[in-house]
Amino acid sequence: MSFLQDPSFFTMGMWSIGAGALGAAALALLLANTDVFLSKSQKATLEYLEDIDLKTLGKEPRTFKAKELWEKNGAVIMAVRRPGCFLCREEAADLSSLKPKLDELGVPLYAVVKEQIRTEVQDFQPYFKGEIFLDEKKRFYGPQRRKMMFMGFVRLGVWYNFFRARNGGFSGNLEGEGFILGGVFVVGSGKQGILLEHREKEFGDKVNPVSVLEAARKIQPQTSAAKSN
């Protein structure tokens, strides 16, 4: 058992253990930056979205079916992950930059939030130029609700998104639930259907504004849509 008294053998053993741990950590980091462990999204149907209950945020809240938002002129709708998140505020500002062109098309811009905490929605409003509604049952975040937990903080894409938003001058807070991922929808009028469905795959995964505008241009006025059905 003389090898137990050999310092070089002990050093080599510790080095091997360290190298193995480092390799395992590197593999975990590599896998975390692939889509292998990301929550898989299930596409929504028009029937699913139509039946969602939304609530207005005024002094006298009114509950209504979501289809009212797009029934006449279609709509662009942002499902906000967390109003206080600076990444969500950045995406809201991007969508709001489209509002003049959306107004020309007659297409409204809306957002839904999943909770109303203190002044969070009010503080989000300067970044978002459309009306905001409450989705208490979080159905706009389904049909299969997806979460990104702390794995998000080891993804290079998320850190890139962090720096991009910070460099753009956006800031935020940590108020509210922020792990349930959001998205953006462009819905046609009447029964025209879902023209674009962007599901956030990681924190700060923004929709392409060009794609939103292209989808909005495909929205038919309700009269035209009715004739085609």
Coordinates of C-alpha atoms in Angstrom, one line a residue:
M1 CA 0.0 0.0 0.0
S2 CA 2.9 2.3 -0.5
F3 CA 1.0 4.2 -3.2
L4 CA -1.1 5.7 -0.3
Q5 CA 2.1 7.3 0.9
D6 CA 3.0 8.7 -2.5
P7 CA 2.0 12.5 -2.6
S8 CA 2.1 12.4 -6.4
F9 CA -0.5 9.7 -6.5
F10 CA -2.8 11.7 -4.2
T11 CA -2.3 14.8 -6.3
M12 CA -3.1 12.9 -9.5
G13 CA -6.3 11.5 -7.9
M14 CA -7.5 14.9 -6.8
W15 CA -6.7 16.4 -10.2
S16 CA -8.7 13.6 -11.8
I17 CA -11.7 14.3 -9.5
G18 CA -11.4 18.1 -10.2
A19 CA -11.2 17.5 -14.0
G20 CA -14.2 15.2 -13.9
A21 CA -16.2 17.8 -12.0
L22 CA -15.1 20.5 -14.4
G23 CA -16.1 18.4 -17.3
A24 CA -19.5 17.7 -15.8
A25 CA -20.1 21.4 -15.2
A26 CA -19.0 22.2 -18.8
L27 CA -21.4 19.6 -20.1
A28 CA -24.3 20.9 -18.0
L29 CA -23.6 24.5 -19.2
L30 CA -23.5 23.3 -22.8
L31 CA -26.8 21.4 -22.4
A32 CA -28.4 24.4 -20.7
N33 CA -27.6 26.5 -23.8
T34 CA -29.4 24.1 -26.1
D35 CA -33.2 23.7 -26.5
V36 CA -33.1 20.2 -25.1
F37 CA -34.5 21.1 -21.7
L38 CA -36.7 24.1 -22.7
S39 CA -40.4 23.8 -22.1
K40 CA -42.1 22.7 -25.3
S41 CA -45.0 25.1 -26.4
Q42 CA -48.3 23.9 -27.6
K43 CA -49.9 26.1 -30.2
A44 CA -53.1 27.8 -29.3
T45 CA -56.3 27.5 -31.3
L46 CA -58.6 30.3 -32.1
E47 CA -61.4 28.5 -30.2
Y48 CA -59.1 28.4 -27.1
L49 CA -58.2 32.1 -27.3
E50 CA -61.8 33.2 -27.9
D51 CA -63.1 31.6 -24.7
I52 CA -60.5 33.3 -22.4
D53 CA -62.0 35.6 -19.7
L54 CA -60.3 39.0 -19.4
K55 CA -60.9 41.8 -17.0
T56 CA -60.6 45.5 -17.4
L57 CA -58.4 47.4 -15.0
G58 CA -60.5 50.5 -14.4
K59 CA -62.4 51.5 -11.2
E60 CA -65.4 49.3 -12.2
P61 CA -63.8 46.1 -13.7
R62 CA -65.7 44.3 -16.4
T63 CA -65.1 40.7 -17.3
F64 CA -65.5 39.8 -21.0
K65 CA -64.4 37.1 -23.5
A66 CA -61.1 37.7 -25.3
K67 CA -62.7 37.4 -28.7
E68 CA -64.1 41.0 -28.2
L69 CA -60.5 42.2 -28.7
W70 CA -60.2 41.1 -32.3
E71 CA -63.7 40.4 -33.5
K72 CA -64.0 43.5 -35.7
N73 CA -60.5 44.5 -36.7
G74 CA -58.2 41.8 -35.5
A75 CA -55.6 42.6 -32.9
V76 CA -51.9 42.4 -31.8
I77 CA -51.8 41.1 -28.3
M78 CA -48.8 40.8 -26.0
A79 CA -48.9 38.3 -23.1
V80 CA -46.6 40.1 -20.6
R81 CA -44.4 37.8 -18.5
R82 CA -43.9 40.5 -15.8
P83 CA -44.7 44.2 -16.2
G84 CA -41.7 45.2 -14.0
C85 CA -39.2 43.2 -16.0
F86 CA -36.9 45.4 -18.1
L87 CA -36.8 42.8 -20.9
C88 CA -40.7 42.9 -21.1
R89 CA -40.6 46.7 -21.1
E90 CA -38.1 46.6 -24.0
E91 CA -40.4 44.3 -26.0
A92 CA -43.4 46.5 -25.1
A93 CA -41.6 49.6 -26.4
D94 CA -40.7 47.7 -29.7
L95 CA -44.4 46.8 -30.2
S96 CA -45.5 50.3 -29.4
S97 CA -43.2 51.7 -32.1
L98 CA -45.5 49.9 -34.5
K99 CA -48.6 51.6 -33.3
P100 CA -48.7 54.4 -35.9
K101 CA -48.6 51.8 -38.7
L102 CA -51.1 49.6 -36.9
D103 CA -53.4 52.6 -36.5
E104 CA -53.2 53.1 -40.3
L105 CA -54.2 49.5 -40.8
G106 CA -57.0 49.9 -38.2
V107 CA -55.5 47.1 -36.0
P108 CA -55.5 47.7 -32.2
L109 CA -52.6 46.9 -29.9
Y110 CA -53.4 45.2 -26.6
A111 CA -51.6 43.5 -23.7
V112 CA -52.6 41.1 -21.0
V113 CA -51.0 40.6 -17.6
K114 CA -51.4 37.7 -15.2
E115 CA -51.5 39.7 -12.0
Q116 CA -52.0 43.2 -10.7
I117 CA -49.5 44.2 -8.0
R118 CA -49.5 47.8 -6.6
T119 CA -48.6 50.2 -9.4
E120 CA -46.8 47.6 -11.7
V121 CA -49.3 47.9 -14.6
Q122 CA -49.4 51.6 -14.2
D123 CA -45.6 51.8 -14.3
F124 CA -45.6 49.5 -17.4
Q125 CA -48.0 51.8 -19.3
P126 CA -45.3 54.3 -20.5
Y127 CA -43.6 51.5 -22.4
F128 CA -46.8 50.1 -23.9
K129 CA -49.1 52.3 -25.9
G130 CA -52.1 50.0 -26.0
E131 CA -54.9 49.0 -23.5
I132 CA -54.0 46.4 -20.9
F133 CA -56.2 43.7 -19.5
L134 CA -56.0 41.2 -16.7
D135 CA -55.9 37.4 -17.4
E136 CA -56.4 36.0 -13.9
K137 CA -56.4 32.4 -15.0
K138 CA -53.2 32.9 -17.1
R139 CA -54.8 31.2 -20.1
F140 CA -53.0 33.5 -22.6
Y141 CA -49.9 31.8 -21.3
G142 CA -51.1 28.4 -22.4
P143 CA -52.6 26.0 -23.5
Q144 CA -49.5 24.4 -22.1
R145 CA -48.1 26.9 -19.5
R146 CA -44.3 27.0 -19.7
K147 CA -41.8 28.2 -17.2
M148 CA -38.1 29.0 -17.2
M149 CA -36.6 28.8 -13.8
F150 CA -33.0 29.5 -12.8
M151 CA -31.6 27.7 -15.8
G152 CA -32.3 31.0 -17.6
F153 CA -29.5 32.6 -15.8
V154 CA -26.9 30.3 -17.3
R155 CA -28.1 30.7 -20.9
L156 CA -25.9 32.9 -23.0
G157 CA -28.9 34.1 -25.0
V158 CA -30.5 35.5 -21.8
W159 CA -27.3 37.3 -20.8
Y160 CA -27.1 38.8 -24.3
N161 CA -30.7 39.9 -23.9
F162 CA -29.9 41.5 -20.5
F163 CA -27.1 43.5 -21.9
R164 CA -29.1 44.6 -25.0
A165 CA -31.9 45.9 -22.9
R166 CA -29.6 47.6 -20.4
N167 CA -27.7 49.3 -23.2
G168 CA -31.0 50.4 -24.6
G169 CA -31.7 52.3 -21.3
F170 CA -34.4 49.9 -19.9
S171 CA -34.6 49.2 -16.2
G172 CA -37.1 47.4 -14.0
N173 CA -37.7 45.7 -10.7
L174 CA -38.3 42.2 -9.2
E175 CA -41.9 42.6 -8.3
G176 CA -44.3 39.8 -9.3
E177 CA -44.2 36.3 -10.9
G178 CA -41.7 36.2 -13.7
F179 CA -41.0 32.6 -14.5
I180 CA -44.1 31.8 -16.6
L181 CA -43.1 32.7 -20.2
G182 CA -45.2 35.1 -22.3
G183 CA -45.7 35.7 -26.0
V184 CA -47.2 37.8 -28.8
F185 CA -50.2 37.0 -31.0
V186 CA -51.6 38.6 -34.1
V187 CA -55.2 37.5 -34.5
G188 CA -57.3 38.2 -37.6
S189 CA -60.8 39.5 -37.4
G190 CA -63.9 37.3 -36.9
K191 CA -62.9 33.7 -37.7
Q192 CA -59.8 34.5 -39.8
G193 CA -57.6 32.9 -37.2
I194 CA -54.2 33.3 -35.6
L195 CA -51.8 34.8 -38.1
L196 CA -48.8 34.9 -35.8
E197 CA -48.0 33.2 -32.5
H198 CA -44.6 34.0 -30.9
R199 CA -43.9 32.0 -27.7
E200 CA -41.1 33.4 -25.6
K201 CA -38.5 30.5 -25.3
E202 CA -36.3 32.2 -22.8
F203 CA -36.2 35.5 -20.9
G204 CA -36.0 38.4 -23.3
D205 CA -36.8 36.3 -26.5
K206 CA -38.6 39.1 -28.3
V207 CA -40.9 38.9 -31.3
N208 CA -39.6 40.3 -34.5
P209 CA -41.5 43.6 -35.1
V210 CA -41.3 43.1 -38.9
S211 CA -43.1 39.8 -38.6
V212 CA -45.8 41.4 -36.5
L213 CA -46.4 44.1 -39.0
E214 CA -46.4 41.6 -41.9
A215 CA -49.0 39.5 -40.1
A216 CA -51.1 42.6 -39.2
R217 CA -51.2 43.5 -42.9
K218 CA -52.9 40.2 -43.6
I219 CA -55.9 41.0 -41.4
Q220 CA -59.1 41.4 -43.3
P221 CA -61.8 43.8 -42.3
Q222 CA -64.6 41.8 -40.7
T223 CA -66.9 42.3 -43.7
S224 CA -64.3 40.9 -46.0
A225 CA -63.6 38.0 -43.7
A226 CA -67.3 37.2 -43.4
K227 CA -67.6 37.1 -47.2
S228 CA -64.7 34.7 -47.4
N229 CA -66.3 32.2 -44.9

